[in-house]
Short mmCIF file of C-alpha atoms and ligand atoms in Angstrom, two decimals:
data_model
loop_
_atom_site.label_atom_id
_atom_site.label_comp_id
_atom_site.label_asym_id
_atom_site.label_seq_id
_atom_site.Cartn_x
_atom_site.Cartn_y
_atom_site.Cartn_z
CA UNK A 21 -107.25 53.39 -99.80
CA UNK A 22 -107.43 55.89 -102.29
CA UNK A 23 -103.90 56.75 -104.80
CA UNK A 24 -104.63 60.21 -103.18
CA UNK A 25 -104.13 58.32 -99.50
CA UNK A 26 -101.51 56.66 -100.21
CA UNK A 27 -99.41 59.92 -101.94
CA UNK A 28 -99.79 61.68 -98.74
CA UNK A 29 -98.34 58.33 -96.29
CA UNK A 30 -96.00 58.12 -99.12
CA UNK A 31 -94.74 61.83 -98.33
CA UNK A 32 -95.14 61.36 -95.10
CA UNK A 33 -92.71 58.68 -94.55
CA UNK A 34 -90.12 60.57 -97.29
CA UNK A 35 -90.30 63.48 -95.09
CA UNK A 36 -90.06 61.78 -91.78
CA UNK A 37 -86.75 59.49 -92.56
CA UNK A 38 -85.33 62.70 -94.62
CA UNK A 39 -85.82 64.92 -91.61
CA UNK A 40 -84.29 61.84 -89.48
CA UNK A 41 -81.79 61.58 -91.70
CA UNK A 42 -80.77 65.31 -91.88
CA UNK A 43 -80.37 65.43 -87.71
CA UNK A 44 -77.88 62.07 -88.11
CA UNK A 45 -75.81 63.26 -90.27
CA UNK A 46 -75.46 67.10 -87.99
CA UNK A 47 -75.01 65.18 -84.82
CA UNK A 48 -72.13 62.90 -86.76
CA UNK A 49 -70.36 65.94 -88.64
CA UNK A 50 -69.99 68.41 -86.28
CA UNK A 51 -66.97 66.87 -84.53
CA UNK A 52 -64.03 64.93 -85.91
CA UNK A 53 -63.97 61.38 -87.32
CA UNK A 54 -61.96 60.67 -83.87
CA UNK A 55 -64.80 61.57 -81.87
CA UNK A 56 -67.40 59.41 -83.74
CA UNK A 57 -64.87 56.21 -82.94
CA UNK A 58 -63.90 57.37 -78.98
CA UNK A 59 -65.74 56.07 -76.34
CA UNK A 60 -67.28 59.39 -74.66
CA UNK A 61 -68.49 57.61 -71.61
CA UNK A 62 -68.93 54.28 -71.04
CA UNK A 63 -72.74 54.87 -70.52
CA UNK A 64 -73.00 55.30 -73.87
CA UNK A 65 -72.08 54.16 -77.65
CA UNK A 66 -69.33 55.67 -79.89
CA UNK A 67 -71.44 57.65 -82.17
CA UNK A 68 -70.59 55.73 -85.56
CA UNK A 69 -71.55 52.78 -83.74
CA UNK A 70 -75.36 54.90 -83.55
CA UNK A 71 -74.70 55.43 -87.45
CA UNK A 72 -74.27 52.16 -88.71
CA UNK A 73 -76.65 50.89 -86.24
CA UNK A 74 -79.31 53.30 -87.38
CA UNK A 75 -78.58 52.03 -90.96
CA UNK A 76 -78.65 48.12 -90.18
CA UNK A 77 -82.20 48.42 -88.63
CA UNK A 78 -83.25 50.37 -91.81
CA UNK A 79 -81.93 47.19 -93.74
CA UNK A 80 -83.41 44.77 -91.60
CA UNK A 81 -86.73 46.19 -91.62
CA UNK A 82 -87.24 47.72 -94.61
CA UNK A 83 -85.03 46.41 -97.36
CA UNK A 84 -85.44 42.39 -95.46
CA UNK A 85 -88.61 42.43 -93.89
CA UNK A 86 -90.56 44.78 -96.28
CA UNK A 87 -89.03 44.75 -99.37
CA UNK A 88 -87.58 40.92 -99.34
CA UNK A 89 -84.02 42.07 -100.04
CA UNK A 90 -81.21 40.25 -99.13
CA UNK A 91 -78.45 40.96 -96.55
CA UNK A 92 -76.43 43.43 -98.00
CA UNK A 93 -73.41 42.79 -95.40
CA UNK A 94 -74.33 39.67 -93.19
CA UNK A 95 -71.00 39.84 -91.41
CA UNK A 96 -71.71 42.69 -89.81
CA UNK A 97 -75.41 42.49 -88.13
CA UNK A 98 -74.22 41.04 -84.91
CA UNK A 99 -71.70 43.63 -84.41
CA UNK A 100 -74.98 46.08 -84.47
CA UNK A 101 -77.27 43.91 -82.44
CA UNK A 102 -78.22 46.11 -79.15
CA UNK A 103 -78.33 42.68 -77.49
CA UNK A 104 -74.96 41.41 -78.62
CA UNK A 105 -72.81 44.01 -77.35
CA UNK A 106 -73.25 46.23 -74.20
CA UNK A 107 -72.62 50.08 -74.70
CA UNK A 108 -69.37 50.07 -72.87
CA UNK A 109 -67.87 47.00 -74.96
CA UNK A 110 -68.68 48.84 -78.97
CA UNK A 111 -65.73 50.82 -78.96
CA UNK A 112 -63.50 47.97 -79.03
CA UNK A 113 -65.35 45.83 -81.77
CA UNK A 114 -63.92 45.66 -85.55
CA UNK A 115 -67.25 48.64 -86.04
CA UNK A 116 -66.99 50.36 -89.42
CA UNK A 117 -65.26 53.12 -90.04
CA UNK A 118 -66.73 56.41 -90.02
CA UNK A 119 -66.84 56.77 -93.82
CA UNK A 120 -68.03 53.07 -94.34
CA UNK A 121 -70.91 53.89 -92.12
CA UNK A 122 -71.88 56.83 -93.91
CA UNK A 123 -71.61 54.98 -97.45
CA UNK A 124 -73.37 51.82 -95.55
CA UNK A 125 -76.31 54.18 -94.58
CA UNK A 126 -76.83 55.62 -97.30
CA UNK A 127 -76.87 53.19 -99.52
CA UNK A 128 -79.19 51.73 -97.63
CA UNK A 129 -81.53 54.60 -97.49
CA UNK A 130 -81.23 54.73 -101.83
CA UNK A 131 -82.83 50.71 -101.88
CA UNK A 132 -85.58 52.19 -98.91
CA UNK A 133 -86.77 55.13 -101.01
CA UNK A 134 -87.35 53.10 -104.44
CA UNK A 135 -88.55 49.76 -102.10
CA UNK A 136 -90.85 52.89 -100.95
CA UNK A 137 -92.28 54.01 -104.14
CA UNK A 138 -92.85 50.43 -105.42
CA UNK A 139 -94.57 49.23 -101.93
CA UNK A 140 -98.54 49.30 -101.77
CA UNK A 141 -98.75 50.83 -98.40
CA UNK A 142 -102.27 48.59 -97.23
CA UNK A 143 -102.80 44.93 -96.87
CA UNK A 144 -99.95 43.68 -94.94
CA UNK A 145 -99.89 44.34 -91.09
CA UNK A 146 -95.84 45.99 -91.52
CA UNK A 147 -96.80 47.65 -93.82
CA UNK A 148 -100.14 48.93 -92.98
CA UNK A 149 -100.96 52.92 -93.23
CA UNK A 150 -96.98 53.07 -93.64
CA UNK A 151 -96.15 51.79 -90.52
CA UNK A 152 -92.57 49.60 -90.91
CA UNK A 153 -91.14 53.35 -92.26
CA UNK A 154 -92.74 55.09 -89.41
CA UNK A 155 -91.04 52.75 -86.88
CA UNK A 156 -87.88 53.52 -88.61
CA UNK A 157 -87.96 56.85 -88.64
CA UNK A 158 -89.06 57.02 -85.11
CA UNK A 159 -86.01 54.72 -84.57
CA UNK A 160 -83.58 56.53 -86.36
CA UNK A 161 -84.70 59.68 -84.02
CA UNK A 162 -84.40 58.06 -80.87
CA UNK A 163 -80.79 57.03 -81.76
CA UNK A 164 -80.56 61.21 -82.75
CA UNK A 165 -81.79 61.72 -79.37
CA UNK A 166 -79.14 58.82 -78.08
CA UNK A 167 -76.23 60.83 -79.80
CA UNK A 168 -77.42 64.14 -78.38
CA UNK A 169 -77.22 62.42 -74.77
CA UNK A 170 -73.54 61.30 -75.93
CA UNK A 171 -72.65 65.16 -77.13
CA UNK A 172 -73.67 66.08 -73.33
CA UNK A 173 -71.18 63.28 -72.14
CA UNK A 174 -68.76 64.90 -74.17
CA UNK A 175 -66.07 66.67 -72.67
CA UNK A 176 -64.32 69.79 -74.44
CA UNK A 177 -66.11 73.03 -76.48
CA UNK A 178 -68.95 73.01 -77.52
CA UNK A 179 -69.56 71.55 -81.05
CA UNK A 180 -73.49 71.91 -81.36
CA UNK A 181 -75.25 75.32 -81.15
CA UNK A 182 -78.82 76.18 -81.44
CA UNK A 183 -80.70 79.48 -80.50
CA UNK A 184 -82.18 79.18 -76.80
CA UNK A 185 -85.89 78.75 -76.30
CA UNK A 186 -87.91 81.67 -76.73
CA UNK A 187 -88.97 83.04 -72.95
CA UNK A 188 -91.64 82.31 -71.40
CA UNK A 189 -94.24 84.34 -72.77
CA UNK A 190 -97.07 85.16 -70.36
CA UNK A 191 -100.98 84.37 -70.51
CA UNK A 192 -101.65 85.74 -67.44
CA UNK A 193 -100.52 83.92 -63.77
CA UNK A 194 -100.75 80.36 -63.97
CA UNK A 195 -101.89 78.36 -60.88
CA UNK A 196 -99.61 76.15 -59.11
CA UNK A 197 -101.60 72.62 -59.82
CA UNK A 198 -104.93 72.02 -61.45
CA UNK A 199 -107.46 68.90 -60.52
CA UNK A 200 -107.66 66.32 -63.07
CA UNK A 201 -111.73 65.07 -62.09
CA UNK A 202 -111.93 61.27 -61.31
CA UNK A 203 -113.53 59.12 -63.56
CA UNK A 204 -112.59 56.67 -66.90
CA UNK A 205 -110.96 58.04 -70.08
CA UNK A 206 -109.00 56.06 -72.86
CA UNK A 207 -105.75 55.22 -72.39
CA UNK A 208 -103.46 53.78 -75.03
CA UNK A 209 -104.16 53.54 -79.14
CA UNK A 210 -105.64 51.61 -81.69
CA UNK A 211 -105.57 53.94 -84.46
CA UNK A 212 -102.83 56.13 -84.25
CA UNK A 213 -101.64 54.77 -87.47
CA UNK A 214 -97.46 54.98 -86.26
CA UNK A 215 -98.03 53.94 -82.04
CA UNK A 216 -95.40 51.62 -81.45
CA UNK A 217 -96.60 48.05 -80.04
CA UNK A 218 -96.31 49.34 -76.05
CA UNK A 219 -99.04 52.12 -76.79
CA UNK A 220 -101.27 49.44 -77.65
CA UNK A 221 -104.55 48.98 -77.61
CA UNK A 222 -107.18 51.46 -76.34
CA UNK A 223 -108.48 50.78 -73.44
CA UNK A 224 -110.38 52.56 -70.50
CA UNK A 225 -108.92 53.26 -66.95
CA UNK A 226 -110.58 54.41 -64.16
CA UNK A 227 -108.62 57.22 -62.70
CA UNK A 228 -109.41 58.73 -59.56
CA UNK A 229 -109.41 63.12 -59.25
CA UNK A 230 -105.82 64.29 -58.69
CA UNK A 231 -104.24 67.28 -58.26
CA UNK A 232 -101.12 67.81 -60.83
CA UNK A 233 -98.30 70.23 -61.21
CA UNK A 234 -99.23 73.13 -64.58
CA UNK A 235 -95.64 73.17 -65.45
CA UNK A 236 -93.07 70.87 -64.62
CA UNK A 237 -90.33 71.23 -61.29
CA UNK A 238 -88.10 73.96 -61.87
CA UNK A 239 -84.57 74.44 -61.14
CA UNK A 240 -85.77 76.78 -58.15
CA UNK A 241 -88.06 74.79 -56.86
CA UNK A 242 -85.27 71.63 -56.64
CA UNK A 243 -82.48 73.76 -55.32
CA UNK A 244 -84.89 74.26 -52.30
CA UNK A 245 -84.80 70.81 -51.54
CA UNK A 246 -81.14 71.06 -51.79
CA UNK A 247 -80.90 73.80 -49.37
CA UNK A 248 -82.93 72.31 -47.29
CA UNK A 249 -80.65 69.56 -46.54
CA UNK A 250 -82.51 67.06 -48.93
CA UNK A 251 -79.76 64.93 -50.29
CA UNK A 252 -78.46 64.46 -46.63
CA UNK A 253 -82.03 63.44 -45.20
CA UNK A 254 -82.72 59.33 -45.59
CA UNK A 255 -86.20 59.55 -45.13
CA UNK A 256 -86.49 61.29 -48.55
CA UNK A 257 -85.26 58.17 -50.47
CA UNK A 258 -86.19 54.53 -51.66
CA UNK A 259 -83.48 52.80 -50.28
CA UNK A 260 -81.71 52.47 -53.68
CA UNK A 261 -81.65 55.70 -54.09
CA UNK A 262 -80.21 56.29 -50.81
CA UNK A 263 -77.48 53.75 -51.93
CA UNK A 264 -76.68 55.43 -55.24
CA UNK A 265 -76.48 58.93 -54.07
CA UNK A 266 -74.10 57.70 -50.88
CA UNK A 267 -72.05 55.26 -53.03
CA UNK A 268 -70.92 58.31 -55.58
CA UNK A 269 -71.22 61.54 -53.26
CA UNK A 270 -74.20 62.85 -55.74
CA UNK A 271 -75.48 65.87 -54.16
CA UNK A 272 -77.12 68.20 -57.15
CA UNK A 273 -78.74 67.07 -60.79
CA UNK A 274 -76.12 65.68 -63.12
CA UNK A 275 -74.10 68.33 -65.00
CA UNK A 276 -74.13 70.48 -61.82
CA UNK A 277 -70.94 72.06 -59.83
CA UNK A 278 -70.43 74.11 -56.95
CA UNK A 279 -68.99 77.31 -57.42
CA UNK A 280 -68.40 79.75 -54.50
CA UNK A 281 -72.13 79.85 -53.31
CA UNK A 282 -74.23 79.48 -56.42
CA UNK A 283 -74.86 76.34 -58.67
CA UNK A 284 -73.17 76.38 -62.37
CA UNK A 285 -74.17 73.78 -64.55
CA UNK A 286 -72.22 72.29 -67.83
CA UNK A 287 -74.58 71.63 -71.06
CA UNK A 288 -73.49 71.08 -74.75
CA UNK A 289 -69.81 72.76 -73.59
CA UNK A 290 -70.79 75.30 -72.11
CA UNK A 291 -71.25 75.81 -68.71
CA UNK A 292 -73.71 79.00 -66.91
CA UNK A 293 -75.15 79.50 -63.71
CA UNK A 294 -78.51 77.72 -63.40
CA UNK A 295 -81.25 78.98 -64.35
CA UNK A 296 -84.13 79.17 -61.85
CA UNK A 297 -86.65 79.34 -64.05
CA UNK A 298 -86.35 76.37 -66.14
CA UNK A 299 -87.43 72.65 -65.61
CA UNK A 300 -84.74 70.75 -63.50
CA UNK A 301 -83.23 68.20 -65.88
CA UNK A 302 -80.40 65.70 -65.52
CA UNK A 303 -82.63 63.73 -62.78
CA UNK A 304 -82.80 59.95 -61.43
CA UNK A 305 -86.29 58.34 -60.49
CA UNK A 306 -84.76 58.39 -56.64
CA UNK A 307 -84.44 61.97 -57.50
CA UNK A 308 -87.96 62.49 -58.62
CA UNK A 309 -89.01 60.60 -56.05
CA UNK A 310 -87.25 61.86 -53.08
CA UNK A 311 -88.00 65.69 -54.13
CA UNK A 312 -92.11 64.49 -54.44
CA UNK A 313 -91.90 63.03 -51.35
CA UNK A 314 -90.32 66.33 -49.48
CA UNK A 315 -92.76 68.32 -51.22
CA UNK A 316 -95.26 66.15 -49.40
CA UNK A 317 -96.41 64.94 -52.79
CA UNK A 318 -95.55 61.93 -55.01
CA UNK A 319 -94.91 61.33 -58.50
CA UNK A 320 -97.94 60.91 -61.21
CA UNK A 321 -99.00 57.19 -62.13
CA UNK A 322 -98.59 57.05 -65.88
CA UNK A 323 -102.14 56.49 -66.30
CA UNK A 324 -102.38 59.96 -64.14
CA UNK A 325 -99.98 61.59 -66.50
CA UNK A 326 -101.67 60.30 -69.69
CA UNK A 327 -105.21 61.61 -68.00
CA UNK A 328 -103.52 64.70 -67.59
CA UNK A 329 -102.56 65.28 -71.00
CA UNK A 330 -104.98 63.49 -73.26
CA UNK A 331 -108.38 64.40 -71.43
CA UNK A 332 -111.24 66.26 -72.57
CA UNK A 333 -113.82 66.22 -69.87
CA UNK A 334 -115.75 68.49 -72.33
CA UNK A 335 -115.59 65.94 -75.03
CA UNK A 336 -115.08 62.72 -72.99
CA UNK A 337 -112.36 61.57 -75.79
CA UNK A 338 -108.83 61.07 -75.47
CA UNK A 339 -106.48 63.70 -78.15
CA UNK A 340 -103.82 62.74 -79.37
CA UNK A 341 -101.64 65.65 -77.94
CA UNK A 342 -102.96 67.85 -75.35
CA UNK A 343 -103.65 71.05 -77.67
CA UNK A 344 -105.70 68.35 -79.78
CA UNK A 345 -105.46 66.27 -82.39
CA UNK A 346 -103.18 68.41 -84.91
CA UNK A 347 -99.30 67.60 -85.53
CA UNK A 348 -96.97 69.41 -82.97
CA UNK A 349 -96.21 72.95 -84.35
CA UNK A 350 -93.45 75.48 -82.80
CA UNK A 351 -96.33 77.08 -80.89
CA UNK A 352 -97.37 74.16 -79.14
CA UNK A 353 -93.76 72.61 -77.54
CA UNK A 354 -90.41 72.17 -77.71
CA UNK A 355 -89.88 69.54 -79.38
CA UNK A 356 -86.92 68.36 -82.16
CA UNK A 357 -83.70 69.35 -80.91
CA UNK A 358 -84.47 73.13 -82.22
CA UNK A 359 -83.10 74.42 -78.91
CA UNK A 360 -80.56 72.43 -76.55
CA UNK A 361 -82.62 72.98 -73.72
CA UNK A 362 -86.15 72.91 -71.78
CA UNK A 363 -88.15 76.43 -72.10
CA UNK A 364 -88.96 78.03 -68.80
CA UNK A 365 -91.69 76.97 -67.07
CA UNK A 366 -94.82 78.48 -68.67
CA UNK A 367 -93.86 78.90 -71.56
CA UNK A 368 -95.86 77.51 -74.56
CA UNK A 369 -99.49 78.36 -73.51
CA UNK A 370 -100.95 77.24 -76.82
CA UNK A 371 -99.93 73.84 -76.06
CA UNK A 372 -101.65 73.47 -73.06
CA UNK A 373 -104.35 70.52 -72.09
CA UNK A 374 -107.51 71.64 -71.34
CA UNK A 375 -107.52 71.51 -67.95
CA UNK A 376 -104.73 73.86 -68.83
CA UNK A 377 -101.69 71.44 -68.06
CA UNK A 378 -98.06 73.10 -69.56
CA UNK A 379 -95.74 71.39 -71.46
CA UNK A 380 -96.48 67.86 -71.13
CA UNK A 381 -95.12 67.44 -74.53
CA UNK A 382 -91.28 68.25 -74.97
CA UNK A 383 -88.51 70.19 -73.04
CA UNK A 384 -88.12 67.43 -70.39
CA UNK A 385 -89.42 64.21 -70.52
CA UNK A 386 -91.46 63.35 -67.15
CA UNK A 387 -90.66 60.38 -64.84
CA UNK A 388 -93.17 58.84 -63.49
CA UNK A 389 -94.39 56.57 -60.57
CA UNK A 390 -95.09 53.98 -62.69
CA UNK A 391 -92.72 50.09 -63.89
CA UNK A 392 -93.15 49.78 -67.72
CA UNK A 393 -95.92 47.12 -68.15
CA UNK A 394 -97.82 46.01 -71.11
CA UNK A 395 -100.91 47.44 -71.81
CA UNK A 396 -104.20 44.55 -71.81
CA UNK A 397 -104.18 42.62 -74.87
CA UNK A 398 -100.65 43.55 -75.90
CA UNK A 399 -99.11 42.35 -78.66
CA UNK A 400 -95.22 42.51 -79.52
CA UNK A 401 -95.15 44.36 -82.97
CA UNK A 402 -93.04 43.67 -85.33
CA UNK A 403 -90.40 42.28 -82.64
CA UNK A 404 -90.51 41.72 -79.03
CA UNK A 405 -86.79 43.32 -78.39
CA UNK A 406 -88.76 46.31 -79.12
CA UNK A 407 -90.68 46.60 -75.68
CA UNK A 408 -91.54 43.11 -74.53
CA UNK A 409 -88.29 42.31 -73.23
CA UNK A 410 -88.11 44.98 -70.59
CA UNK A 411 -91.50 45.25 -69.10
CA UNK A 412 -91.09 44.49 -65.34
CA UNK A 413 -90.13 46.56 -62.26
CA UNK A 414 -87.15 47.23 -63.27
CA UNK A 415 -88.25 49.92 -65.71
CA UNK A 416 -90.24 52.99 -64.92
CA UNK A 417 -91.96 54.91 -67.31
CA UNK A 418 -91.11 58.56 -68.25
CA UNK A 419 -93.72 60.58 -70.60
CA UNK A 420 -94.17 63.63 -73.10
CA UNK A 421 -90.78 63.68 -74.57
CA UNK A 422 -87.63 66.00 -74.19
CA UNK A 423 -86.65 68.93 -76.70
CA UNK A 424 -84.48 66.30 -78.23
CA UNK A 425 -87.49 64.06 -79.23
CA UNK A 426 -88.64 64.35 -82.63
CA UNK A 427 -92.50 64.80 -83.38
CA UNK A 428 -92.56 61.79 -85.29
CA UNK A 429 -91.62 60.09 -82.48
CA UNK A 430 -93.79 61.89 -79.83
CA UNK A 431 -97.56 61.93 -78.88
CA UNK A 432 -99.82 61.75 -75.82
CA UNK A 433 -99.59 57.41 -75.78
CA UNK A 434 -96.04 57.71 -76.46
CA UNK A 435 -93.77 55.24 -73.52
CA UNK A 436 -90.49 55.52 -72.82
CA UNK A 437 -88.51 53.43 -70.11
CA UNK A 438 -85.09 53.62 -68.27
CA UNK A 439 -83.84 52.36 -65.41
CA UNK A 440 -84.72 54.39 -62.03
CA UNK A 441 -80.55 55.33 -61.31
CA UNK A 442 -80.46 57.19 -65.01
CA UNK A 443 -79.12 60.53 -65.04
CA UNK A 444 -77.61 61.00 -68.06
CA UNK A 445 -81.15 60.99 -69.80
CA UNK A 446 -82.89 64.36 -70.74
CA UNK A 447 -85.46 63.58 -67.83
CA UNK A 448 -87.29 65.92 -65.48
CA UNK A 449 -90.27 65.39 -63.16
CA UNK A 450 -93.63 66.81 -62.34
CA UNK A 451 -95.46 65.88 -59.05
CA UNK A 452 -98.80 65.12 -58.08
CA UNK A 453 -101.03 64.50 -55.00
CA UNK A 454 -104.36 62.88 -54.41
CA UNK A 455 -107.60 64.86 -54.23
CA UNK A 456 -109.43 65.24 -50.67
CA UNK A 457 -112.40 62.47 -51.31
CA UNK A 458 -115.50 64.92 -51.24
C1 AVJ B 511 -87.38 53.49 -76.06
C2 AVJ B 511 -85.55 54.98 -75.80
C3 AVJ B 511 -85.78 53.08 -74.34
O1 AVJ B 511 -83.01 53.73 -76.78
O2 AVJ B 511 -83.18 51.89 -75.68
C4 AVJ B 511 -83.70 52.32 -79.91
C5 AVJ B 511 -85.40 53.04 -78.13
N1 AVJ B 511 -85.00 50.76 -79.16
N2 AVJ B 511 -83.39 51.17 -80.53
C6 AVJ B 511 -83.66 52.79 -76.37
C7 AVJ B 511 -84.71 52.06 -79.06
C8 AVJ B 511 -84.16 50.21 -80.07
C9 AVJ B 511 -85.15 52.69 -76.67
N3 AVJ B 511 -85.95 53.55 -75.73
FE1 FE B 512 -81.76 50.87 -81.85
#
């Protein structure tokens, strides 16, 4: 590696755990110090537990693992161990207080920055091309995009603003699906220098020609399966999903209420009639699922959904985002928590695949049909708590990202996993449907 190479992966990972560091610290100071210790909802962590969490990772990894620092407060790791401690239990553990977890974090984040400057980025597999600061800052966002899901849970006026996605700016009518052609393409990484272990390796999949949604399910388009008597009819569900929707009366997205003939919905405080428009968000998988299979469709495979958005049957290659290979821009998606919502469908034509797919990166991220399984020849990197623990049916993939997903932490391999019952989660759907053999 050249000194030139290793400037640039040196800025990169300044600016990438800056920028993650900037959206912390808005999501933790615009409400009270009460509200970072209350317990929102018991789906999720108080937010300084996030904070202090966010900085203990950034110790372990970094300061530890890379730098061969010692523990800088040993007493408290287990209180921050995911594992340990189940969301709904953190409120009530001796967690530090909101200033403490500031100071903790920071200081922290002074020993990362020199340990960064003095590190030879090469040579080492943690440290390869930058990589352990990568995964950190990729962490850090996901907890950003954690806390954002816990300002949602929030009840009260709103305390985060943003301006609303720009409208859908038309290119001319867009056709309901588009075929994907059958055939292998490259699924997966082995030299996207920051994939995280479950995006690993390359490797080809043969995917039959399907026919896929251009923009994701709207709002409209799910309120017909509402009206049409959806959530009352069994033979739309997996039986779990029948269970779940029965056991607590759900009958509309989460966030949604009834209001004298029209839907309202509540987001960030503020609640609006819903928009027709926009992607339906606020989904489970038995949602998804149920909707696809009233549509007479079903939901993508995520080997479908990658096809779908990494493809170039004029190349035969694999991008890294469906626009190509550059860095996500404004233009291409919305992406980053610059608006506190999904776009309408259409919108963002210069991010489109080129089969001419919309927005399968950001706004909502995209369940899919698939449980999260290892790719062949995985390997846990740099721990198996990462992914390894929850591959299994239990798990279903969702793909592309949410406007609450950082860039850094957001490409056409990237995985992401919940459980199939999770509402709470910025997740939407698109659907898909075999082609006719020919
Ligand atoms: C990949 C979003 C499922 O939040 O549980 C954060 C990311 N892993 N800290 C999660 C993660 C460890 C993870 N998801
Ligand atoms: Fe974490």
């Amino acid at each position: 590696m050249t000194g030139q190479d290793t400037e640039a992966l040196r800025l990169r990972a300044v600016t990438a755990l800056t920028a993650a560091r900037e959206r912390t610290a808005l999501l933790t100071s615009c409400v009270e110090d009460s509200e970072l210790t209350a317990q929102h909802s018991p789906l999720m962590s108080p937010l300084v537990w996030d904070l202090a969490h966010i900085g203990n990772q950034e110790e372990q990894w970094l300061w530890r693992a890379v730098a061969g620092g010692e523990a800088l407060r040993p007493e408290i790791d287990s209180l921050y161990d995911a594992f340990e401690h189940p969301r709904a239990t953190r409120p009530s553990l001796p967690l530090l207080a909101p200033a403490e977890a500031r100071a903790y974090a920071a200081d922290v984040r002074g020993r990362v920055l020199d340990v960064l400057g003095d590190t030879r980025l090469e040579g080492r597999p943690l440290v390869d091309a930058g990589f352990a600061f990568g995964m950190i800052a990729q962490h850090e966002q996901q907890h950003d995009e954690t806390m954002l899901i816990t300002h949602q849970l929030r009840k009260g006026p709103a305390a985060l603003s943003a301006p609303p996605p720009p409208a859908a700016h038309s290119s001319g009518p867009v056709a309901g699906e588009v075929l994907v052609p059958g055939g292998p393409f490259t699924m997966g990484t082995s030299d996207e220098p920051w994939a995280l272990d479950n995006e690993r390796p390359a490797h080809t999949r043969i995917v039959p020609a399907f026919f896929v949604d251009t923009v994701p399910v709207t709002n409209g388009a799910y309120q017909a399966f509402m009206a049409d008597g959806g959530y009352r009819e069994e033979r739309w569900w997996r039986p779990e999903g029948w269970a779940q929707i029965r056991e607590h009366a759900i009958e509309a997205p989460l966030f949604w209420r009834h209001d004298g003939g029209r839907w309202l919905r509540r987001r960030f405080g503020v609640t609006e009639p819903v928009p027709a428009d926009e992607p339906v968000l606020h989904v489970s998988w038995y949602e998804a699922d149920a909707y696809a299979r009233w549509a007479g469709r079903r939901l993508p495979t995520e080997a479908e959904w990658e096809k779908a958005a990494r493809h170039d049957p004029a190349a035969g290659r694999s991008r890294r985002y469906p626009w190509g290979d550059a860095d996500p821009e404004p233009v291409h998606a919305n992406l980053g928590q610059r608006h506190l919502g999904p776009a309408p469908a259409g919108s963002y034509p210069e991010g489109a695949s080129p089969l001419g797919v919309r927005q399968l990166i950001g706004d909502v991220w995209e369940w899919t049909a698939s449980d999260f399984l290892p790719y062949p020849g995985f390997r846990a990197f740099p721990y198996k708590e990462y992914s390894e623990v929850f591959f299994g049916p239990a798990h279903k993939v969702l793909r592309g990202g949410s406007f609450a997903v950082d860039p850094v932490a957001c490409r056409g391999t990237f995985r992401n996993w919940d459980l199939p019952v999770r509402r709470q989660i910025f997740s939407g759907f698109r659907t898909a449907r075999d082609a006719e053999p020919v």
